């Protein structure tokens, strides 16, 4: 019996935020619609009856319970989805936080299907963040609560190891600011000035914008040029140096996507035509060290290991892959993934299937499910091609990579265990850093947070002159002069003074 796991159905749904918010669909409603589309794509009623496991991607409100929300939510999201679509899975799961979740669940359930634990699994996710933001602006709370019976595995939130008390004490809590530190560290390594690096980011994302403009569910139809993405304008202000608005993920969307998986043997028994099957040829999941422990701020050995290992397991060279979706919350994530696959800047292959998070949209943890839907459709249409989906969660922290094909692996399915690889990554040498820096130092990387076209606060990662130890520090809240000066003069490599702050964290001045 062929226990090779295959994707047999995909579906997605979306809506623009309606003017009448009472008519807007909830996260669960959107996920249910995408799930029904995936089941129909797989063959309908017979496949629906075979689903004995359902895994739901964690929604935005459940991912950030410490923030206020403008919606009430389902207390049992996976069972609420199941209830809406009329299935009764034996097991249900609610995944942890992170953009790696869709691809990671594909790998997890591929193994569980191959082992015979389940016969068919539905993996679904949705977020209606655009509608929730509109409700917040209107001062409303939308009633999206649903009651659903049945046990489910509510996995841990999964945010430990992402931000430490040290980063929080220094006020480094905004995702854009953290990625901007990575980005300016890459600029420093390449020796590029601000304008040259802005052009590089614009050139990277120009093809993403063009693809999003032609993608039905994409939110940005403008097909921005490289110059548009890089240049300052009222519509494209600086948010976190070096990021302008066009360069970062847009999560104010209402999008849903779902996938149905089974085994080759079960697909055959269910009558699913073989030209509908897409095989997971290889996959890998890794976790990067905490931010301050990383030897190089702009690089992720865990990401590189995930791409290279997934390709090696699939026995497919990177240059044979023609269909790609590299996670694109910020440019640095794409640069790192591109380097991991050995793709040169002049390579003409598109690095996204659907347009990336800044242009297609970033529906919470579920972006890569949409990439998987597009991948399956492309490989069905072009069965001689090979595809890679790369997903990223946290701050270049959690990495999941899958290699896909319409053709089965020559040797059949083999179990793929990442424990040994992860142990090697965990045991790699850490950077030396201190939480209580004092004295003269040099800026290794930096970012400046802007509000209403004004630099308001700066963060640096630097090295102490006396010991070479790394540290994190911020400007004092009342210090407006330093961020303004740093915005005017490129501060990479600049000399600074740093000291521990009484209120916690560290403060620096030029």
Short mmCIF file of C-alpha atoms in Angstrom, two decimals:
data_model
loop_
_atom_site.label_atom_id
_atom_site.label_comp_id
_atom_site.label_asym_id
_atom_site.label_seq_id
_atom_site.Cartn_x
_atom_site.Cartn_y
_atom_site.Cartn_z
CA UNK A 1 0.00 0.00 0.00
CA UNK A 2 1.37 3.42 -0.99
CA UNK A 3 1.35 5.57 2.15
CA UNK A 4 3.03 8.53 0.43
CA UNK A 5 1.26 11.72 1.60
CA UNK A 6 -0.37 13.82 -1.10
CA UNK A 7 -2.29 17.09 -1.25
CA UNK A 8 -5.57 16.41 -3.03
CA UNK A 9 -7.58 19.59 -2.48
CA UNK A 10 -7.00 23.32 -2.09
CA UNK A 11 -9.31 26.27 -1.64
CA UNK A 12 -9.32 29.91 -0.62
CA UNK A 13 -11.69 32.78 -0.03
CA UNK A 14 -11.46 36.49 0.74
CA UNK A 15 -13.55 39.61 1.07
CA UNK A 16 -12.97 43.33 1.05
CA UNK A 17 -14.01 44.98 4.28
CA UNK A 18 -17.70 45.83 3.80
CA UNK A 19 -19.08 49.27 4.63
CA UNK A 20 -21.72 47.54 6.77
CA UNK A 21 -19.50 45.77 9.30
CA UNK A 22 -22.41 43.75 10.64
CA UNK A 23 -22.38 41.82 7.37
CA UNK A 24 -18.65 41.04 7.52
CA UNK A 25 -17.65 37.40 7.79
CA UNK A 26 -15.72 36.19 10.82
CA UNK A 27 -12.43 34.31 10.85
CA UNK A 28 -14.29 31.03 11.27
CA UNK A 29 -16.76 31.82 8.50
CA UNK A 30 -13.96 32.62 6.07
CA UNK A 31 -12.01 29.50 7.05
CA UNK A 32 -15.14 27.38 6.57
CA UNK A 33 -15.68 28.80 3.09
CA UNK A 34 -12.08 28.03 2.10
CA UNK A 35 -12.40 24.55 3.62
CA UNK A 36 -15.51 23.74 1.61
CA UNK A 37 -13.72 24.94 -1.54
CA UNK A 38 -10.78 22.65 -0.76
CA UNK A 39 -13.07 19.67 -0.12
CA UNK A 40 -14.93 20.31 -3.36
CA UNK A 41 -11.61 20.58 -5.21
CA UNK A 42 -10.60 17.20 -3.76
CA UNK A 43 -13.77 15.46 -4.86
CA UNK A 44 -16.62 16.48 -2.60
CA UNK A 45 -18.75 14.31 -0.34
CA UNK A 46 -16.67 11.14 -0.39
CA UNK A 47 -13.51 13.02 0.63
CA UNK A 48 -15.45 15.05 3.18
CA UNK A 49 -16.56 11.88 4.92
CA UNK A 50 -12.97 10.61 5.14
CA UNK A 51 -11.60 13.60 7.08
CA UNK A 52 -10.63 12.35 10.53
CA UNK A 53 -8.30 15.20 11.55
CA UNK A 54 -8.68 18.98 11.31
CA UNK A 55 -5.93 21.48 12.13
CA UNK A 56 -6.63 25.22 12.32
CA UNK A 57 -4.09 28.01 12.03
CA UNK A 58 -4.22 30.27 15.10
CA UNK A 59 -6.12 33.48 14.40
CA UNK A 60 -4.82 36.98 15.07
CA UNK A 61 -7.03 37.60 18.15
CA UNK A 62 -5.87 34.30 19.68
CA UNK A 63 -2.24 35.04 18.75
CA UNK A 64 -2.22 38.37 20.57
CA UNK A 65 -4.51 37.91 23.58
CA UNK A 66 -2.54 40.56 25.49
CA UNK A 67 -3.79 43.28 23.09
CA UNK A 68 -7.33 44.70 22.97
CA UNK A 69 -9.48 43.36 20.13
CA UNK A 70 -12.66 44.60 18.48
CA UNK A 71 -14.18 41.15 18.05
CA UNK A 72 -15.42 38.40 20.33
CA UNK A 73 -14.10 35.04 19.16
CA UNK A 74 -14.83 31.34 18.99
CA UNK A 75 -13.49 29.42 21.98
CA UNK A 76 -12.91 26.27 19.94
CA UNK A 77 -11.85 27.41 16.47
CA UNK A 78 -11.08 24.01 14.88
CA UNK A 79 -14.35 22.47 16.03
CA UNK A 80 -16.24 25.63 15.03
CA UNK A 81 -14.87 25.28 11.48
CA UNK A 82 -15.78 21.57 11.49
CA UNK A 83 -19.29 22.37 12.68
CA UNK A 84 -19.85 24.93 9.92
CA UNK A 85 -18.74 22.58 7.14
CA UNK A 86 -20.44 19.46 8.52
CA UNK A 87 -17.50 17.20 9.39
CA UNK A 88 -16.78 15.33 12.61
CA UNK A 89 -13.02 14.71 12.78
CA UNK A 90 -11.74 12.27 15.37
CA UNK A 91 -9.01 14.74 16.35
CA UNK A 92 -8.77 18.54 16.14
CA UNK A 93 -5.77 20.82 16.60
CA UNK A 94 -5.18 24.55 17.09
CA UNK A 95 -1.66 25.50 16.04
CA UNK A 96 0.84 27.79 17.80
CA UNK A 97 1.74 31.30 16.64
CA UNK A 98 3.93 31.91 13.61
CA UNK A 99 3.96 32.31 9.85
CA UNK A 100 5.70 28.94 9.60
CA UNK A 101 2.49 27.21 10.76
CA UNK A 102 0.90 26.23 7.41
CA UNK A 103 4.03 24.62 5.98
CA UNK A 104 4.99 23.06 9.31
CA UNK A 105 1.58 21.43 9.64
CA UNK A 106 1.89 20.03 6.11
CA UNK A 107 5.11 18.32 7.17
CA UNK A 108 3.71 17.12 10.48
CA UNK A 109 0.55 15.60 9.04
CA UNK A 110 2.39 14.12 6.07
CA UNK A 111 4.25 11.95 8.58
CA UNK A 112 1.10 11.17 10.58
CA UNK A 113 -0.81 10.20 7.45
CA UNK A 114 2.08 8.04 6.23
CA UNK A 115 2.20 6.24 9.58
CA UNK A 116 -1.48 5.36 9.32
CA UNK A 117 -2.56 7.50 12.28
CA UNK A 118 -5.02 9.44 10.10
CA UNK A 119 -6.74 8.82 6.79
CA UNK A 120 -7.37 12.41 5.66
CA UNK A 121 -6.67 15.80 7.21
CA UNK A 122 -8.02 19.28 6.57
CA UNK A 123 -5.69 22.19 7.41
CA UNK A 124 -7.42 25.57 7.36
CA UNK A 125 -6.78 29.15 8.38
CA UNK A 126 -8.24 32.61 8.06
CA UNK A 127 -7.91 36.09 9.44
CA UNK A 128 -10.23 39.06 9.08
CA UNK A 129 -7.84 41.65 10.46
CA UNK A 130 -9.00 44.25 7.96
CA UNK A 131 -12.55 44.04 9.29
CA UNK A 132 -11.38 44.09 12.90
CA UNK A 133 -9.31 47.23 12.27
CA UNK A 134 -12.35 48.90 10.72
CA UNK A 135 -14.40 47.96 13.79
CA UNK A 136 -11.74 49.46 16.06
CA UNK A 137 -11.83 52.72 14.11
CA UNK A 138 -15.61 52.76 14.37
CA UNK A 139 -15.57 52.03 18.10
CA UNK A 140 -17.43 48.73 17.64
CA UNK A 141 -17.01 45.21 19.00
CA UNK A 142 -18.19 42.58 16.52
CA UNK A 143 -19.81 39.44 17.92
CA UNK A 144 -17.92 36.56 16.32
CA UNK A 145 -18.32 34.18 19.24
CA UNK A 146 -19.31 30.60 18.37
CA UNK A 147 -20.06 27.57 20.50
CA UNK A 148 -18.71 24.22 19.32
CA UNK A 149 -18.54 20.92 21.17
CA UNK A 150 -15.63 18.51 21.15
CA UNK A 151 -12.10 18.18 22.41
CA UNK A 152 -9.20 19.80 20.60
CA UNK A 153 -5.48 20.06 21.15
CA UNK A 154 -4.85 23.72 21.97
CA UNK A 155 -1.14 24.00 21.39
CA UNK A 156 0.98 26.48 23.38
CA UNK A 157 1.08 30.05 22.11
CA UNK A 158 4.71 29.49 21.13
CA UNK A 159 6.05 33.00 21.74
CA UNK A 160 8.72 32.09 24.29
CA UNK A 161 12.17 32.68 22.86
CA UNK A 162 10.95 35.35 20.46
CA UNK A 163 11.22 38.46 22.65
CA UNK A 164 13.10 38.43 25.93
CA UNK A 165 12.61 40.68 28.96
CA UNK A 166 15.80 42.43 27.82
CA UNK A 167 14.32 43.51 24.47
CA UNK A 168 11.11 44.58 26.18
CA UNK A 169 13.06 46.64 28.76
CA UNK A 170 14.70 48.47 25.87
CA UNK A 171 11.35 49.18 24.22
CA UNK A 172 12.15 46.94 21.25
CA UNK A 173 8.72 45.40 20.77
CA UNK A 174 7.60 46.40 17.26
CA UNK A 175 8.13 43.75 14.61
CA UNK A 176 9.19 46.30 11.99
CA UNK A 177 11.88 47.76 14.25
CA UNK A 178 13.37 44.33 14.96
CA UNK A 179 13.55 43.33 11.30
CA UNK A 180 14.98 46.77 10.49
CA UNK A 181 17.92 46.01 12.79
CA UNK A 182 18.58 42.87 10.73
CA UNK A 183 18.22 44.82 7.48
CA UNK A 184 20.68 47.56 8.41
CA UNK A 185 23.13 44.91 9.60
CA UNK A 186 22.99 43.40 6.10
CA UNK A 187 23.53 46.85 4.59
CA UNK A 188 26.57 47.29 6.82
CA UNK A 189 27.98 43.92 5.75
CA UNK A 190 27.53 44.82 2.07
CA UNK A 191 28.97 48.31 2.54
CA UNK A 192 26.02 50.04 0.88
CA UNK A 193 24.74 53.53 1.51
CA UNK A 194 21.12 54.24 2.34
CA UNK A 195 20.02 55.15 -1.19
CA UNK A 196 21.75 52.19 -2.82
CA UNK A 197 20.22 49.78 -0.35
CA UNK A 198 16.75 51.29 -0.80
CA UNK A 199 17.09 50.68 -4.53
CA UNK A 200 18.09 47.07 -3.86
CA UNK A 201 15.00 46.51 -1.70
CA UNK A 202 12.83 48.16 -4.33
CA UNK A 203 14.27 45.98 -7.09
CA UNK A 204 13.70 42.87 -4.98
CA UNK A 205 10.03 43.66 -4.42
CA UNK A 206 9.07 45.08 -7.84
CA UNK A 207 8.26 41.58 -9.24
CA UNK A 208 6.28 40.79 -6.08
CA UNK A 209 4.09 43.85 -6.63
CA UNK A 210 3.52 42.93 -10.28
CA UNK A 211 2.42 39.38 -9.38
CA UNK A 212 0.11 40.59 -6.57
CA UNK A 213 -1.58 42.96 -9.01
CA UNK A 214 -2.57 39.94 -11.14
CA UNK A 215 -3.62 37.73 -8.20
CA UNK A 216 -7.34 37.70 -7.48
CA UNK A 217 -7.08 37.74 -3.69
CA UNK A 218 -4.18 40.24 -3.63
CA UNK A 219 -4.95 43.53 -1.91
CA UNK A 220 -2.55 45.83 -3.80
CA UNK A 221 -3.30 46.11 -7.52
CA UNK A 222 -0.93 49.02 -8.23
CA UNK A 223 2.05 47.01 -9.58
CA UNK A 224 4.48 49.44 -7.95
CA UNK A 225 7.85 49.93 -9.62
CA UNK A 226 11.16 49.57 -7.81
CA UNK A 227 11.38 53.37 -7.67
CA UNK A 228 7.86 53.60 -6.23
CA UNK A 229 8.72 51.10 -3.50
CA UNK A 230 11.99 52.82 -2.58
CA UNK A 231 11.10 56.49 -2.93
CA UNK A 232 9.67 58.72 -0.17
CA UNK A 233 6.16 60.05 -0.65
CA UNK A 234 3.09 60.90 1.38
CA UNK A 235 1.77 57.39 0.60
CA UNK A 236 5.14 55.76 1.28
CA UNK A 237 6.53 57.26 4.50
CA UNK A 238 9.46 55.93 6.47
CA UNK A 239 8.24 53.74 9.33
CA UNK A 240 11.33 51.96 10.64
CA UNK A 241 14.61 52.92 8.99
CA UNK A 242 15.28 51.52 6.35
CA UNK A 243 11.67 50.45 5.76
CA UNK A 244 9.13 52.53 3.97
CA UNK A 245 5.50 51.52 4.05
CA UNK A 246 5.61 49.68 0.71
CA UNK A 247 8.34 47.35 1.97
CA UNK A 248 6.54 45.68 4.86
CA UNK A 249 3.75 43.13 5.38
CA UNK A 250 0.17 44.44 5.23
CA UNK A 251 -1.96 42.47 7.65
CA UNK A 252 -5.19 44.46 7.30
CA UNK A 253 -6.81 41.84 5.05
CA UNK A 254 -9.65 39.31 5.16
CA UNK A 255 -8.30 36.13 3.59
CA UNK A 256 -8.68 32.38 4.09
CA UNK A 257 -7.08 29.25 2.62
CA UNK A 258 -7.27 25.51 3.22
CA UNK A 259 -5.65 22.25 2.12
CA UNK A 260 -6.84 18.62 2.17
CA UNK A 261 -4.21 15.87 2.49
CA UNK A 262 -4.32 12.09 2.46
CA UNK A 263 -2.14 9.24 1.20
CA UNK A 264 -1.76 8.01 -2.37
CA UNK A 265 -3.53 4.76 -1.49
CA UNK A 266 -6.45 6.51 0.16
CA UNK A 267 -6.71 9.07 -2.65
CA UNK A 268 -6.98 6.21 -5.11
CA UNK A 269 -9.67 4.55 -3.02
CA UNK A 270 -11.59 7.82 -2.80
CA UNK A 271 -11.51 8.19 -6.57
CA UNK A 272 -9.38 11.33 -6.62
CA UNK A 273 -7.76 11.53 -10.09
CA UNK A 274 -3.99 11.13 -9.95
CA UNK A 275 -3.44 14.38 -11.84
CA UNK A 276 -4.88 16.13 -8.76
CA UNK A 277 -2.20 14.76 -6.44
CA UNK A 278 0.75 16.86 -5.34
CA UNK A 279 3.53 15.18 -3.38
CA UNK A 280 5.56 16.65 -0.55
CA UNK A 281 9.00 15.52 -1.67
CA UNK A 282 11.03 16.91 1.23
CA UNK A 283 10.58 19.24 4.16
CA UNK A 284 12.45 20.67 7.15
CA UNK A 285 11.60 22.72 10.25
CA UNK A 286 14.21 24.61 12.27
CA UNK A 287 14.38 27.26 14.99
CA UNK A 288 16.92 30.09 15.19
CA UNK A 289 18.68 31.31 18.32
CA UNK A 290 17.25 34.29 20.26
CA UNK A 291 18.13 37.63 18.68
CA UNK A 292 21.04 38.67 20.89
CA UNK A 293 22.62 35.20 20.81
CA UNK A 294 23.00 35.20 17.02
CA UNK A 295 26.55 35.34 15.76
CA UNK A 296 25.51 37.51 12.79
CA UNK A 297 22.49 39.75 13.22
CA UNK A 298 21.60 39.74 9.52
CA UNK A 299 21.84 35.99 8.93
CA UNK A 300 19.89 32.92 9.98
CA UNK A 301 21.79 29.63 9.92
CA UNK A 302 18.53 27.90 10.86
CA UNK A 303 16.79 29.26 7.78
CA UNK A 304 19.65 28.25 5.53
CA UNK A 305 19.70 24.78 7.05
CA UNK A 306 15.95 24.38 6.51
CA UNK A 307 16.12 25.20 2.80
CA UNK A 308 19.20 23.14 2.10
CA UNK A 309 17.99 20.14 4.11
CA UNK A 310 14.53 20.10 2.51
CA UNK A 311 16.08 20.18 -0.96
CA UNK A 312 18.62 17.49 -0.06
CA UNK A 313 15.90 15.20 1.29
CA UNK A 314 13.90 15.72 -1.90
CA UNK A 315 17.07 14.97 -3.90
CA UNK A 316 16.38 18.07 -5.95
CA UNK A 317 18.99 20.76 -6.73
CA UNK A 318 17.92 24.36 -6.14
CA UNK A 319 18.47 25.30 -9.78
CA UNK A 320 15.86 22.69 -10.84
CA UNK A 321 13.11 24.50 -8.91
CA UNK A 322 11.06 26.86 -11.05
CA UNK A 323 8.12 27.64 -8.72
CA UNK A 324 8.96 29.50 -5.52
CA UNK A 325 7.28 31.34 -2.71
CA UNK A 326 9.83 32.71 -0.25
CA UNK A 327 8.32 34.27 2.86
CA UNK A 328 8.39 38.03 2.40
CA UNK A 329 7.27 39.87 5.53
CA UNK A 330 10.31 42.14 5.08
CA UNK A 331 13.09 42.24 2.44
CA UNK A 332 15.70 40.60 4.71
CA UNK A 333 13.59 37.42 4.89
CA UNK A 334 13.66 37.11 1.09
CA UNK A 335 17.36 38.02 0.82
CA UNK A 336 18.25 35.31 3.34
CA UNK A 337 16.05 32.65 1.71
CA UNK A 338 17.39 33.54 -1.73
CA UNK A 339 20.94 33.18 -0.46
CA UNK A 340 20.07 29.90 1.23
CA UNK A 341 19.04 28.48 -2.15
CA UNK A 342 22.03 29.96 -3.95
CA UNK A 343 19.82 32.15 -6.16
CA UNK A 344 21.73 35.10 -7.61
CA UNK A 345 20.22 38.60 -7.73
CA UNK A 346 20.09 38.39 -11.54
CA UNK A 347 18.14 35.11 -11.57
CA UNK A 348 14.89 35.59 -13.51
CA UNK A 349 12.81 33.12 -11.49
CA UNK A 350 9.91 34.72 -9.61
CA UNK A 351 10.42 34.42 -5.86
CA UNK A 352 6.69 34.46 -5.08
CA UNK A 353 3.61 32.70 -6.40
CA UNK A 354 1.06 35.25 -5.21
CA UNK A 355 2.82 38.56 -4.52
CA UNK A 356 4.19 38.40 -1.00
CA UNK A 357 2.99 39.84 2.28
CA UNK A 358 3.50 43.54 1.40
CA UNK A 359 1.35 43.30 -1.76
CA UNK A 360 -0.82 40.16 -1.66
CA UNK A 361 -1.41 40.71 2.06
CA UNK A 362 -0.37 39.05 5.29
CA UNK A 363 -3.37 37.29 6.91
CA UNK A 364 -1.81 36.72 10.32
CA UNK A 365 -0.16 33.31 10.52
CA UNK A 366 -1.82 32.01 7.35
CA UNK A 367 -0.02 33.66 4.40
CA UNK A 368 1.86 30.53 3.36
CA UNK A 369 -1.38 28.54 3.09
CA UNK A 370 -2.27 30.83 0.18
CA UNK A 371 1.18 30.19 -1.30
CA UNK A 372 0.53 26.43 -0.98
CA UNK A 373 -2.82 26.78 -2.75
CA UNK A 374 -1.12 28.60 -5.63
CA UNK A 375 1.71 26.06 -5.67
CA UNK A 376 -0.66 23.10 -5.97
CA UNK A 377 -2.56 24.76 -8.81
CA UNK A 378 0.63 25.57 -10.69
CA UNK A 379 2.12 22.10 -10.33
CA UNK A 380 -1.11 20.50 -11.51
CA UNK A 381 -1.06 22.73 -14.58
CA UNK A 382 2.68 22.21 -15.17
CA UNK A 383 3.38 18.68 -13.85
CA UNK A 384 7.01 18.66 -15.00
CA UNK A 385 7.92 21.55 -12.68
CA UNK A 386 9.16 21.54 -9.09
CA UNK A 387 8.21 23.93 -6.30
CA UNK A 388 9.46 25.24 -2.96
CA UNK A 389 7.44 27.04 -0.28
CA UNK A 390 9.41 28.70 2.51
CA UNK A 391 7.67 29.99 5.63
CA UNK A 392 8.99 32.09 8.49
CA UNK A 393 7.70 32.92 11.96
CA UNK A 394 8.86 35.28 14.68
CA UNK A 395 11.96 37.33 13.93
CA UNK A 396 13.68 35.06 11.39
CA UNK A 397 13.10 32.55 14.20
CA UNK A 398 10.92 29.64 13.07
CA UNK A 399 11.51 28.20 9.61
CA UNK A 400 9.55 25.63 7.63
CA UNK A 401 10.35 24.65 4.05
CA UNK A 402 8.59 22.21 1.73
CA UNK A 403 9.55 20.85 -1.70
CA UNK A 404 6.65 19.86 -3.97
CA UNK A 405 6.09 17.93 -7.17
CA UNK A 406 3.35 16.30 -9.20
CA UNK A 407 5.68 13.31 -9.48
CA UNK A 408 6.29 10.95 -6.52
CA UNK A 409 9.75 10.57 -5.00
CA UNK A 410 11.65 7.73 -6.65
CA UNK A 411 12.18 5.87 -3.40
CA UNK A 412 8.75 6.57 -1.92
CA UNK A 413 8.04 8.45 1.29
CA UNK A 414 10.66 8.41 4.05
CA UNK A 415 10.37 9.82 7.55
CA UNK A 416 12.21 13.13 8.01
CA UNK A 417 13.44 13.91 11.53
CA UNK A 418 14.89 17.35 12.30
CA UNK A 419 16.01 16.66 15.89
CA UNK A 420 19.69 16.08 15.09
CA UNK A 421 19.88 19.13 12.83
CA UNK A 422 18.20 21.29 15.48
CA UNK A 423 20.64 20.06 18.14
CA UNK A 424 23.55 21.15 15.95
CA UNK A 425 22.00 24.58 15.48
CA UNK A 426 21.34 24.94 19.20
CA UNK A 427 24.91 23.96 20.06
CA UNK A 428 26.54 26.43 17.65
CA UNK A 429 28.55 29.18 19.31
CA UNK A 430 26.56 32.12 20.66
CA UNK A 431 27.51 35.78 20.49
CA UNK A 432 28.86 37.35 23.69
CA UNK A 433 26.55 40.10 24.92
CA UNK A 434 25.78 42.04 28.06
CA UNK A 435 22.55 43.42 29.47
CA UNK A 436 24.44 46.12 31.42
CA UNK A 437 26.78 47.85 28.97
CA UNK A 438 28.80 50.86 30.03
CA UNK A 439 31.26 53.06 28.20
CA UNK A 440 32.46 53.77 24.69
CA UNK A 441 31.07 51.62 21.89
CA UNK A 442 30.48 51.33 18.14
CA UNK A 443 27.14 50.92 16.35
CA UNK A 444 26.86 47.53 14.65
CA UNK A 445 23.32 48.12 13.39
CA UNK A 446 20.45 50.46 14.15
CA UNK A 447 16.91 51.49 13.36
CA UNK A 448 14.92 54.68 13.84
CA UNK A 449 11.19 54.61 14.48
CA UNK A 450 9.26 57.35 12.70
CA UNK A 451 5.85 58.78 13.53
CA UNK A 452 4.07 61.27 11.24
CA UNK A 453 7.25 61.94 9.24
CA UNK A 454 9.33 62.58 12.37
CA UNK A 455 12.11 60.40 13.82
CA UNK A 456 11.04 59.68 17.40
CA UNK A 457 13.25 56.92 18.82
CA UNK A 458 16.33 54.96 17.85
CA UNK A 459 17.62 51.52 18.77
CA UNK A 460 21.11 50.20 18.26
CA UNK A 461 22.95 46.94 18.58
CA UNK A 462 26.55 47.79 19.24
CA UNK A 463 29.90 46.51 20.45
CA UNK A 464 31.68 47.77 23.56
CA UNK A 465 35.13 49.15 22.80
CA UNK A 466 36.65 47.66 25.97
CA UNK A 467 35.37 44.08 25.72
CA UNK A 468 33.89 43.59 22.26
CA UNK A 469 30.64 42.46 23.85
CA UNK A 470 27.45 43.08 21.99
CA UNK A 471 24.60 45.07 23.57
CA UNK A 472 21.17 46.49 22.80
CA UNK A 473 20.28 50.07 23.69
CA UNK A 474 17.73 52.78 22.92
CA UNK A 475 17.59 56.54 23.06
CA UNK A 476 15.91 58.18 26.03
CA UNK A 477 12.26 58.97 25.40
CA UNK A 478 12.93 62.69 25.85
CA UNK A 479 15.94 62.66 23.51
CA UNK A 480 14.60 63.87 20.16
CA UNK A 481 17.90 65.22 18.88
CA UNK A 482 19.68 61.87 18.53
CA UNK A 483 17.08 60.17 16.27
CA UNK A 484 16.95 63.29 14.10
CA UNK A 485 20.74 63.38 13.79
CA UNK A 486 20.88 59.64 13.02
CA UNK A 487 18.27 60.12 10.29
CA UNK A 488 20.39 62.85 8.72
CA UNK A 489 23.80 61.12 8.99
CA UNK A 490 24.33 57.40 8.37
CA UNK A 491 25.24 56.13 11.87
CA UNK A 492 26.58 52.68 10.90
CA UNK A 493 29.94 52.32 12.61
CA UNK A 494 29.50 55.55 14.58
CA UNK A 495 31.03 55.98 18.05
CA UNK A 496 28.58 56.21 20.93
CA UNK A 497 28.43 56.11 24.70
CA UNK A 498 26.14 53.64 26.44
CA UNK A 499 25.05 53.00 30.00
CA UNK A 500 22.46 51.00 31.91
CA UNK A 501 19.20 52.83 32.64
CA UNK A 502 17.63 53.00 36.10
CA UNK A 503 14.24 52.05 34.68
CA UNK A 504 15.72 49.01 32.95
CA UNK A 505 17.44 48.43 29.64
CA UNK A 506 20.27 50.62 28.33
CA UNK A 507 20.49 54.09 26.84
CA UNK A 508 22.96 55.55 24.35
CA UNK A 509 23.96 58.89 22.92
CA UNK A 510 26.14 59.92 20.02
#
